Amino acid sequence: MIVVMKIGASDAQLNQVCSKGEEMGFKPHVIYGKERNVVGLVGLGKSEMGIIEDMEGVDRVLPITKPYKLASKEVKKEYTTVDVSGVQFGGEEITVIAGPCAVESEEQIVKSAQYVKAAGAKMLRGGAFKPRTSPYSFQGLGEEGLKYLSQAREETGLPFTTEVVNPRDVDLVYKYTDMFQVGARNIQNFALLTLLGQTDKPVLLKRGMATTIDEFLMAAEYILSEGNKNVVLCERGIRTFETATRNTLDISCIPVVKERSHLPIIIDPSHAAGHWHYVPALSKAAIAVGADGLIVEVHPDPENALSDGAQSLNPDEFIKMMGQIRTVALSVGKHM
Amino acid sequence: MIVVMKIGASDAQLNQVCSKGEEMGFKPHVIYGKERNVVGLVGLGKSEMGIIEDMEGVDRVLPITKPYKLASKEVKKEYTTVDVSGVQFGGEEITVIAGPCAVESEEQIVKSAQYVKAAGAKMLRGGAFKPRTSPYSFQGLGEEGLKYLSQAREETGLPFTTEVVNPRDVDLVYKYTDMFQVGARNIQNFALLTLLGQTDKPVLLKRGMATTIDEFLMAAEYILSEGNKNVVLCERGIRTFETATRNTLDISCIPVVKERSHLPIIIDPSHAAGHWHYVPALSKAAIAVGADGLIVEVHPDPENALSDGAQSLNPDEFIKMMGQIRTVALSVGKHM
Amino acid sequence: MIVVMKIGASDAQLNQVCSKGEEMGFKPHVIYGKERNVVGLVGLGKSEMGIIEDMEGVDRVLPITKPYKLASKEVKKEYTTVDVSGVQFGGEEITVIAGPCAVESEEQIVKSAQYVKAAGAKMLRGGAFKPRTSPYSFQGLGEEGLKYLSQAREETGLPFTTEVVNPRDVDLVYKYTDMFQVGARNIQNFALLTLLGQTDKPVLLKRGMATTIDEFLMAAEYILSEGNKNVVLCERGIRTFETATRNTLDISCIPVVKERSHLPIIIDPSHAAGHWHYVPALSKAAIAVGADGLIVEVHPDPENALSDGAQSLNPDEFIKMMGQIRTVALSVGKHM
Amino acid sequence: MIVVMKIGASDAQLNQVCSKGEEMGFKPHVIYGKERNVVGLVGLGKSEMGIIEDMEGVDRVLPITKPYKLASKEVKKEYTTVDVSGVQFGGEEITVIAGPCAVESEEQIVKSAQYVKAAGAKMLRGGAFKPRTSPYSFQGLGEEGLKYLSQAREETGLPFTTEVVNPRDVDLVYKYTDMFQVGARNIQNFALLTLLGQTDKPVLLKRGMATTIDEFLMAAEYILSEGNKNVVLCERGIRTFETATRNTLDISCIPVVKERSHLPIIIDPSHAAGHWHYVPALSKAAIAVGADGLIVEVHPDPENALSDGAQSLNPDEFIKMMGQIRTVALSVGKHM
């Protein structure tokens, strides 16, 4: 870490910083400046830089080490491709996951799977365990929902991803799913992340609505550090002062993640927008900016959906949109 | 809900909105304006207002009903007092919880308890299960930590609150704690909230860093709606663009919650500030604005703390601060 | 406006709201609900809805009327095309404005103009009056800069846009420029907006970093309401908690503005990103999402630029990027 | 500045950074780390650190120098007291400015002055030039308003502060006012700040709603660097995702500014809250946290105010509040 001393800090204060740094396991290295001095603390000492920050004569402390290693492109330079039951994330193919917010019935999810497959989606989505802001809202069908998803997979051949919200359910969901989904609200549910890191199934990890990109990669690190290397990231909008959309899609997250990490990343335009009529435009932007794929809410009958109907495309709109993004994919050297 | 039609929307579009509303279980009621018309949909119909929002000719839909009931002051007009093993939250007494971020050893927590009791704190805090942003940071002592906390309680008589992060640990923590603590990262861990709502021990519920006040009260509703009426809220800072402090303490949250809800609410100045030297000023502001108490990080030796050392007061500073806030409490008609 | 009464509000309180509404020039219209009542106040009364919001028995007040008219698509349904000395904004052609942040010398701006014209840009940008966060930074060449810009226009035929920051300079800038530019910091400099509305030259209006989309359209309304109909909007990123990019490009702003307003809108990826290597990806996203054009920082020698060098493309990268976005434009049915 | 190299950056890349640094006028100083190297660039070179940030092998660049000098407590260690026609800001006395948002008539402002003086306010506020989000709202009385303010001063002896929004009006406002007020929307209206720095009257500088504390101090630096040392800062809330209050009062701004700067700072609870009934609680918090004073909106008849009625206290509430904050002031060792 770099310790910036105050203008006019005394030699004694500088020496105390050096001593404290040594005590914490660092090797101090002073740079004498015209206006103020700076101490580099080299090595892998105790990480609590706040302690130094609060010493007399210290203006600020700047961290040098990135908190994530396994997720970092500095450590692994080649981009990772994640395989989910034969479907690839990363590389030159754009992969689209589609389906309803929640599994509502066998018929609904099988129909959804058939529609989205016909339109070109490679994977199905559908929630069996729903985290809802209100305790009075529909909370999902649970294991029954997982069975319907499996039925849909059998009939269409589409692998599926589904959310797990409780560490207790990891084993249950494991039995059915092709890919775990971690929702935005659970980005720092470390108990859950750790357990998922101990399984051998891929994880779709959604960014939280107040999570910085570095914290997002730290959450991925929780999974990677337990041994599970198959993490696909998902940008789904952050919370800002703007209320015209449900969240603010942070489209720049894609080039930033591509620079800092080797992990594949897709975009969820449905949760970002909160209104289905903005979804096609945002999907085109997602492909153009370099995302590896999309996860889109599609419902056979959005007006009667039990959750998120307003942000779900109906099958016709989804087919139309898939045609549009196929062309955009070609224009940036990818295909679908 | 109120449906605002577009300027120039046709009669047919207006009629479709009314029909759809009726279909969803509402009674439509049209207000004809000079510039545009408005439809009131009265009653308790299906709540997916997004569906109506996306109909032709509709400009916007405005919700009328608040999503929380049991947490609302409209429903219960008298302020609630929560009793935690004889310590009160709510009313004219300011209650201070203090202690280290994490339990590190029996000696550390017993000493902490003695110090904070001597200074006037009524409850002890200390984490046995720590949610950490990095998988490589100290994660807490687990059940051993709970035993040390109990030991500290035995020696000082101070009840304690400690965080539970995993639904799986609720039974274990229940055996030891006087009050569950739900951290900011778990504000929408609904599986955890539901389980805590089924216990008979009080819950200290911290606001998430991107949680609106209404969502905060919704999270409380999850606990209340399961039957546990003993919820104490805690404002601990929200995430904004400002980086001078770790979070931005939303001090206005106190008068807003006091207007909307009957639940007691305290402030955590330590996590809001992120630097111990801002804690006394923020604590004084917290008491002056009308908070029912504080939860403050105090460590017998902050420079060697295993977590959050930079934001922990040492015992001397804590004693000094307690004297100051006692005077501020008197100035607003309360006591400690 | 719609007045939502509290649960249990008395008849007297309801009547007071109706009387107050009438006094303010509205016609009150009560909707009796199961749980609570609602009052519609119809007509064009005094706009201070806060007064009603603070009356006894009132829970909330919801506005119905949009604050902007002339900028609204409800009022003017066809999209507007703005002509700047023969260059069009709006319609099926993507228009790219490019050039350095600041005019530094005649040679620099003439060279820049030649480079960006060769790459396909239709307009030149360059600041003569620079608003800088620090009083110690380069503040621009003033009128000399305007002369150099005119020289560059003469040599290349490219019209230019340049920022005006002071109402006092409007007349001076008018003499030279083809299009006024209003920077993000001046989005609510109403004195400036009013003066620009009284001229007959087009205005490029940049969104402020904490401006909602509705406030952005209100700022446009200031110009339109003075008689100047030639406003081109520009999204350039908003301020959020994320620090990986200089600002967070709000890409969703494009489909939202296209739904609410008839005005053309372009994107500034350079200020949003703050790093030139993110600019090509964001530019492709901008075209794909439906923006009418781009304004991009290009400098003949970014490493020695007097401002914003880090976010400026060099001519080679700009040429390469222009080729890429041309393909993306075609993929969404537009051309360059 | 400190240049952090990437893990695995080559020696050649390190050398290029050193050379570039020298070329820019710095003295390079390499610290060799276990994992990565760091280059300190010492001295006062060219400030564009983005150029270095974009070089090959560079991970990040960290600034060392604070961008403000004259506003900094590092440079001037004693707190500044600003005198406004005999009224002091800074020191042990709490100074309250009060009055209506806008001057509406001679009677209204004279009455306001009498009321607020009777309650203990030391200065009057009132807007003659109003920046309004909508071009259709009341824009203020202009010079007529300034005359009424002067009349109120004559009758009560209270000096006044009034907003100036246009550089063109600085001379005019100078003739009447005791203290210029710069509103939140003009925090980066550098033309205005520069002109005010050239006058000899004190300036009340309000923080912008998306302005960091460091940018706030930079705006003060604009005024100070022109020679005017009489700047009083004012925190009035920042824009966040929370909508329960008009803005989010950043109460922590006070201890942070007190640490970084010697300038006095007051709080505007009225604009922060947006509702008068939150104002007393926030005012008490402001005094307790260490602010040097308050600026509060008070109107003789808030229900009929031409602007900001909802956030204005009536005279009775203001008197009551003044009594409360007097007690809080005593509790923190100050007086009113």
PDB file of N, CA, C and O in Angstrom, chain C residues 222-251:
ATOM      1  N   TYR C 222     -36.794  24.970 -21.830  1.00  0.00           N
ATOM      2  CA  TYR C 222     -36.356  26.364 -21.650  1.00  0.00           C
ATOM      3  C   TYR C 222     -35.954  26.981 -22.996  1.00  0.00           C
ATOM      4  O   TYR C 222     -36.261  28.135 -23.285  1.00  0.00           O
ATOM      5  N   ILE C 223     -35.239  26.205 -23.795  1.00  0.00           N
ATOM      6  CA  ILE C 223     -34.786  26.706 -25.098  1.00  0.00           C
ATOM      7  C   ILE C 223     -35.957  26.783 -26.068  1.00  0.00           C
ATOM      8  O   ILE C 223     -36.188  27.802 -26.721  1.00  0.00           O
ATOM      9  N   LEU C 224     -36.724  25.699 -26.146  1.00  0.00           N
ATOM     10  CA  LEU C 224     -37.853  25.636 -27.076  1.00  0.00           C
ATOM     11  C   LEU C 224     -38.876  26.730 -26.790  1.00  0.00           C
ATOM     12  O   LEU C 224     -39.436  27.330 -27.715  1.00  0.00           O
ATOM     13  N   SER C 225     -39.109  26.980 -25.483  1.00  0.00           N
ATOM     14  CA  SER C 225     -40.174  27.922 -25.140  1.00  0.00           C
ATOM     15  C   SER C 225     -39.808  29.363 -25.492  1.00  0.00           C
ATOM     16  O   SER C 225     -40.670  30.240 -25.526  1.00  0.00           O
ATOM     17  N   GLU C 226     -38.535  29.607 -25.783  1.00  0.00           N
ATOM     18  CA  GLU C 226     -38.130  30.948 -26.239  1.00  0.00           C
ATOM     19  C   GLU C 226     -38.202  31.071 -27.756  1.00  0.00           C
ATOM     20  O   GLU C 226     -37.918  32.133 -28.306  1.00  0.00           O
ATOM     21  N   GLY C 227     -38.523  29.961 -28.437  1.00  0.00           N
ATOM     22  CA  GLY C 227     -38.708  30.051 -29.882  1.00  0.00           C
ATOM     23  C   GLY C 227     -37.699  29.278 -30.712  1.00  0.00           C
ATOM     24  O   GLY C 227     -37.889  29.069 -31.909  1.00  0.00           O
ATOM     25  N   ASN C 228     -36.613  28.813 -30.104  1.00  0.00           N
ATOM     26  CA  ASN C 228     -35.615  28.073 -30.865  1.00  0.00           C
ATOM     27  C   ASN C 228     -35.966  26.583 -30.840  1.00  0.00           C
ATOM     28  O   ASN C 228     -35.889  25.930 -29.798  1.00  0.00           O
ATOM     29  N   LYS C 229     -36.357  26.058 -31.987  1.00  0.00           N
ATOM     30  CA  LYS C 229     -36.831  24.672 -32.057  1.00  0.00           C
ATOM     31  C   LYS C 229     -35.716  23.676 -32.358  1.00  0.00           C
ATOM     32  O   LYS C 229     -35.959  22.476 -32.444  1.00  0.00           O
ATOM     33  N   ASN C 230     -34.501  24.176 -32.558  1.00  0.00           N
ATOM     34  CA  ASN C 230     -33.424  23.307 -33.034  1.00  0.00           C
ATOM     35  C   ASN C 230     -32.526  22.811 -31.907  1.00  0.00           C
ATOM     36  O   ASN C 230     -31.409  23.277 -31.734  1.00  0.00           O
ATOM     37  N   VAL C 231     -33.057  21.874 -31.138  1.00  0.00           N
ATOM     38  CA  VAL C 231     -32.311  21.321 -30.014  1.00  0.00           C
ATOM     39  C   VAL C 231     -31.957  19.873 -30.300  1.00  0.00           C
ATOM     40  O   VAL C 231     -32.818  19.079 -30.680  1.00  0.00           O
ATOM     41  N   VAL C 232     -30.684  19.531 -30.144  1.00  0.00           N
ATOM     42  CA  VAL C 232     -30.232  18.140 -30.218  1.00  0.00           C
ATOM     43  C   VAL C 232     -29.779  17.764 -28.813  1.00  0.00           C
ATOM     44  O   VAL C 232     -28.946  18.452 -28.215  1.00  0.00           O
ATOM     45  N   LEU C 233     -30.335  16.683 -28.261  1.00  0.00           N
ATOM     46  CA  LEU C 233     -29.968  16.233 -26.921  1.00  0.00           C
ATOM     47  C   LEU C 233     -28.713  15.369 -26.974  1.00  0.00           C
ATOM     48  O   LEU C 233     -28.388  14.794 -28.015  1.00  0.00           O
ATOM     49  N   CYS C 234     -28.013  15.278 -25.862  1.00  0.00           N
ATOM     50  CA  CYS C 234     -26.811  14.440 -25.809  1.00  0.00           C
ATOM     51  C   CYS C 234     -26.663  13.776 -24.440  1.00  0.00           C
ATOM     52  O   CYS C 234     -26.524  14.462 -23.426  1.00  0.00           O
ATOM     53  N   GLU C 235     -26.706  12.453 -24.428  1.00  0.00           N
ATOM     54  CA  GLU C 235     -26.460  11.671 -23.208  1.00  0.00           C
ATOM     55  C   GLU C 235     -24.955  11.474 -23.080  1.00  0.00           C
ATOM     56  O   GLU C 235     -24.299  11.028 -24.015  1.00  0.00           O
ATOM     57  N   ARG C 236     -24.404  11.786 -21.878  1.00  0.00           N
ATOM     58  CA  ARG C 236     -22.947  11.716 -21.707  1.00  0.00           C
ATOM     59  C   ARG C 236     -22.541  11.057 -20.393  1.00  0.00           C
ATOM     60  O   ARG C 236     -21.411  11.242 -19.937  1.00  0.00           O
ATOM     61  N   GLY C 237     -23.466  10.311 -19.802  1.00  0.00           N
ATOM     62  CA  GLY C 237     -23.123   9.608 -18.567  1.00  0.00           C
ATOM     63  C   GLY C 237     -23.618  10.352 -17.350  1.00  0.00           C
ATOM     64  O   GLY C 237     -23.615  11.582 -17.322  1.00  0.00           O
ATOM     65  N   ILE C 238     -24.051   9.582 -16.355  1.00  0.00           N
ATOM     66  CA  ILE C 238     -24.526  10.161 -15.102  1.00  0.00           C
ATOM     67  C   ILE C 238     -23.596   9.716 -13.978  1.00  0.00           C
ATOM     68  O   ILE C 238     -22.817   8.782 -14.136  1.00  0.00           O
ATOM     69  N   ARG C 239     -23.702  10.406 -12.848  1.00  0.00           N
ATOM     70  CA  ARG C 239     -22.832  10.067 -11.723  1.00  0.00           C
ATOM     71  C   ARG C 239     -23.491   8.990 -10.861  1.00  0.00           C
ATOM     72  O   ARG C 239     -24.633   9.159 -10.427  1.00  0.00           O
ATOM     73  N   THR C 240     -22.763   7.930 -10.609  1.00  0.00           N
ATOM     74  CA  THR C 240     -23.261   6.849  -9.767  1.00  0.00           C
ATOM     75  C   THR C 240     -22.138   6.451  -8.814  1.00  0.00           C
ATOM     76  O   THR C 240     -21.079   7.068  -8.808  1.00  0.00           O
ATOM     77  N   PHE C 241     -22.353   5.395  -8.056  1.00  0.00           N
ATOM     78  CA  PHE C 241     -21.323   4.914  -7.129  1.00  0.00           C
ATOM     79  C   PHE C 241     -20.175   4.208  -7.849  1.00  0.00           C
ATOM     80  O   PHE C 241     -19.120   3.988  -7.256  1.00  0.00           O
ATOM     81  N   GLU C 242     -20.355   3.824  -9.107  1.00  0.00           N
ATOM     82  CA  GLU C 242     -19.323   3.068  -9.825  1.00  0.00           C
ATOM     83  C   GLU C 242     -18.193   3.996 -10.263  1.00  0.00           C
ATOM     84  O   GLU C 242     -18.450   5.030 -10.869  1.00  0.00           O
ATOM     85  N   THR C 243     -16.954   3.611  -9.980  1.00  0.00           N
ATOM     86  CA  THR C 243     -15.828   4.482 -10.320  1.00  0.00           C
ATOM     87  C   THR C 243     -14.936   3.913 -11.425  1.00  0.00           C
ATOM     88  O   THR C 243     -13.939   4.532 -11.788  1.00  0.00           O
ATOM     89  N   ALA C 244     -15.293   2.757 -11.961  1.00  0.00           N
ATOM     90  CA  ALA C 244     -14.457   2.161 -13.011  1.00  0.00           C
ATOM     91  C   ALA C 244     -14.459   3.014 -14.273  1.00  0.00           C
ATOM     92  O   ALA C 244     -13.477   3.034 -15.024  1.00  0.00           O
ATOM     93  N   THR C 245     -15.565   3.700 -14.499  1.00  0.00           N
ATOM     94  CA  THR C 245     -15.627   4.657 -15.593  1.00  0.00           C
ATOM     95  C   THR C 245     -15.864   6.046 -14.995  1.00  0.00           C
ATOM     96  O   THR C 245     -16.351   6.171 -13.878  1.00  0.00           O
ATOM     97  N   ARG C 246     -15.508   7.074 -15.756  1.00  0.00           N
ATOM     98  CA  ARG C 246     -15.630   8.447 -15.250  1.00  0.00           C
ATOM     99  C   ARG C 246     -17.078   8.767 -14.885  1.00  0.00           C
ATOM    100  O   ARG C 246     -17.358   9.394 -13.883  1.00  0.00           O
ATOM    101  N   ASN C 247     -18.008   8.354 -15.727  1.00  0.00           N
ATOM    102  CA  ASN C 247     -19.433   8.450 -15.445  1.00  0.00           C
ATOM    103  C   ASN C 247     -20.058   7.125 -15.870  1.00  0.00           C
ATOM    104  O   ASN C 247     -19.390   6.298 -16.493  1.00  0.00           O
ATOM    105  N   THR C 248     -21.329   6.936 -15.561  1.00  0.00           N
ATOM    106  CA  THR C 248     -22.022   5.726 -16.004  1.00  0.00           C
ATOM    107  C   THR C 248     -22.905   6.097 -17.184  1.00  0.00           C
ATOM    108  O   THR C 248     -23.881   6.837 -17.027  1.00  0.00           O
ATOM    109  N   LEU C 249     -22.545   5.604 -18.388  1.00  0.00           N
ATOM    110  CA  LEU C 249     -23.353   5.906 -19.567  1.00  0.00           C
ATOM    111  C   LEU C 249     -24.747   5.323 -19.362  1.00  0.00           C
ATOM    112  O   LEU C 249     -24.904   4.114 -19.179  1.00  0.00           O
ATOM    113  N   ASP C 250     -25.773   6.173 -19.390  1.00  0.00           N
ATOM    114  CA  ASP C 250     -27.147   5.683 -19.227  1.00  0.00           C
ATOM    115  C   ASP C 250     -27.712   5.385 -20.604  1.00  0.00           C
ATOM    116  O   ASP C 250     -28.450   6.181 -21.182  1.00  0.00           O
ATOM    117  N   ILE C 251     -27.353   4.217 -21.108  1.00  0.00           N
ATOM    118  CA  ILE C 251     -27.723   3.853 -22.483  1.00  0.00           C
ATOM    119  C   ILE C 251     -29.243   3.782 -22.655  1.00  0.00           C
ATOM    120  O   ILE C 251     -29.771   4.067 -23.718  1.00  0.00           O
TER     121      ILE C 251
END
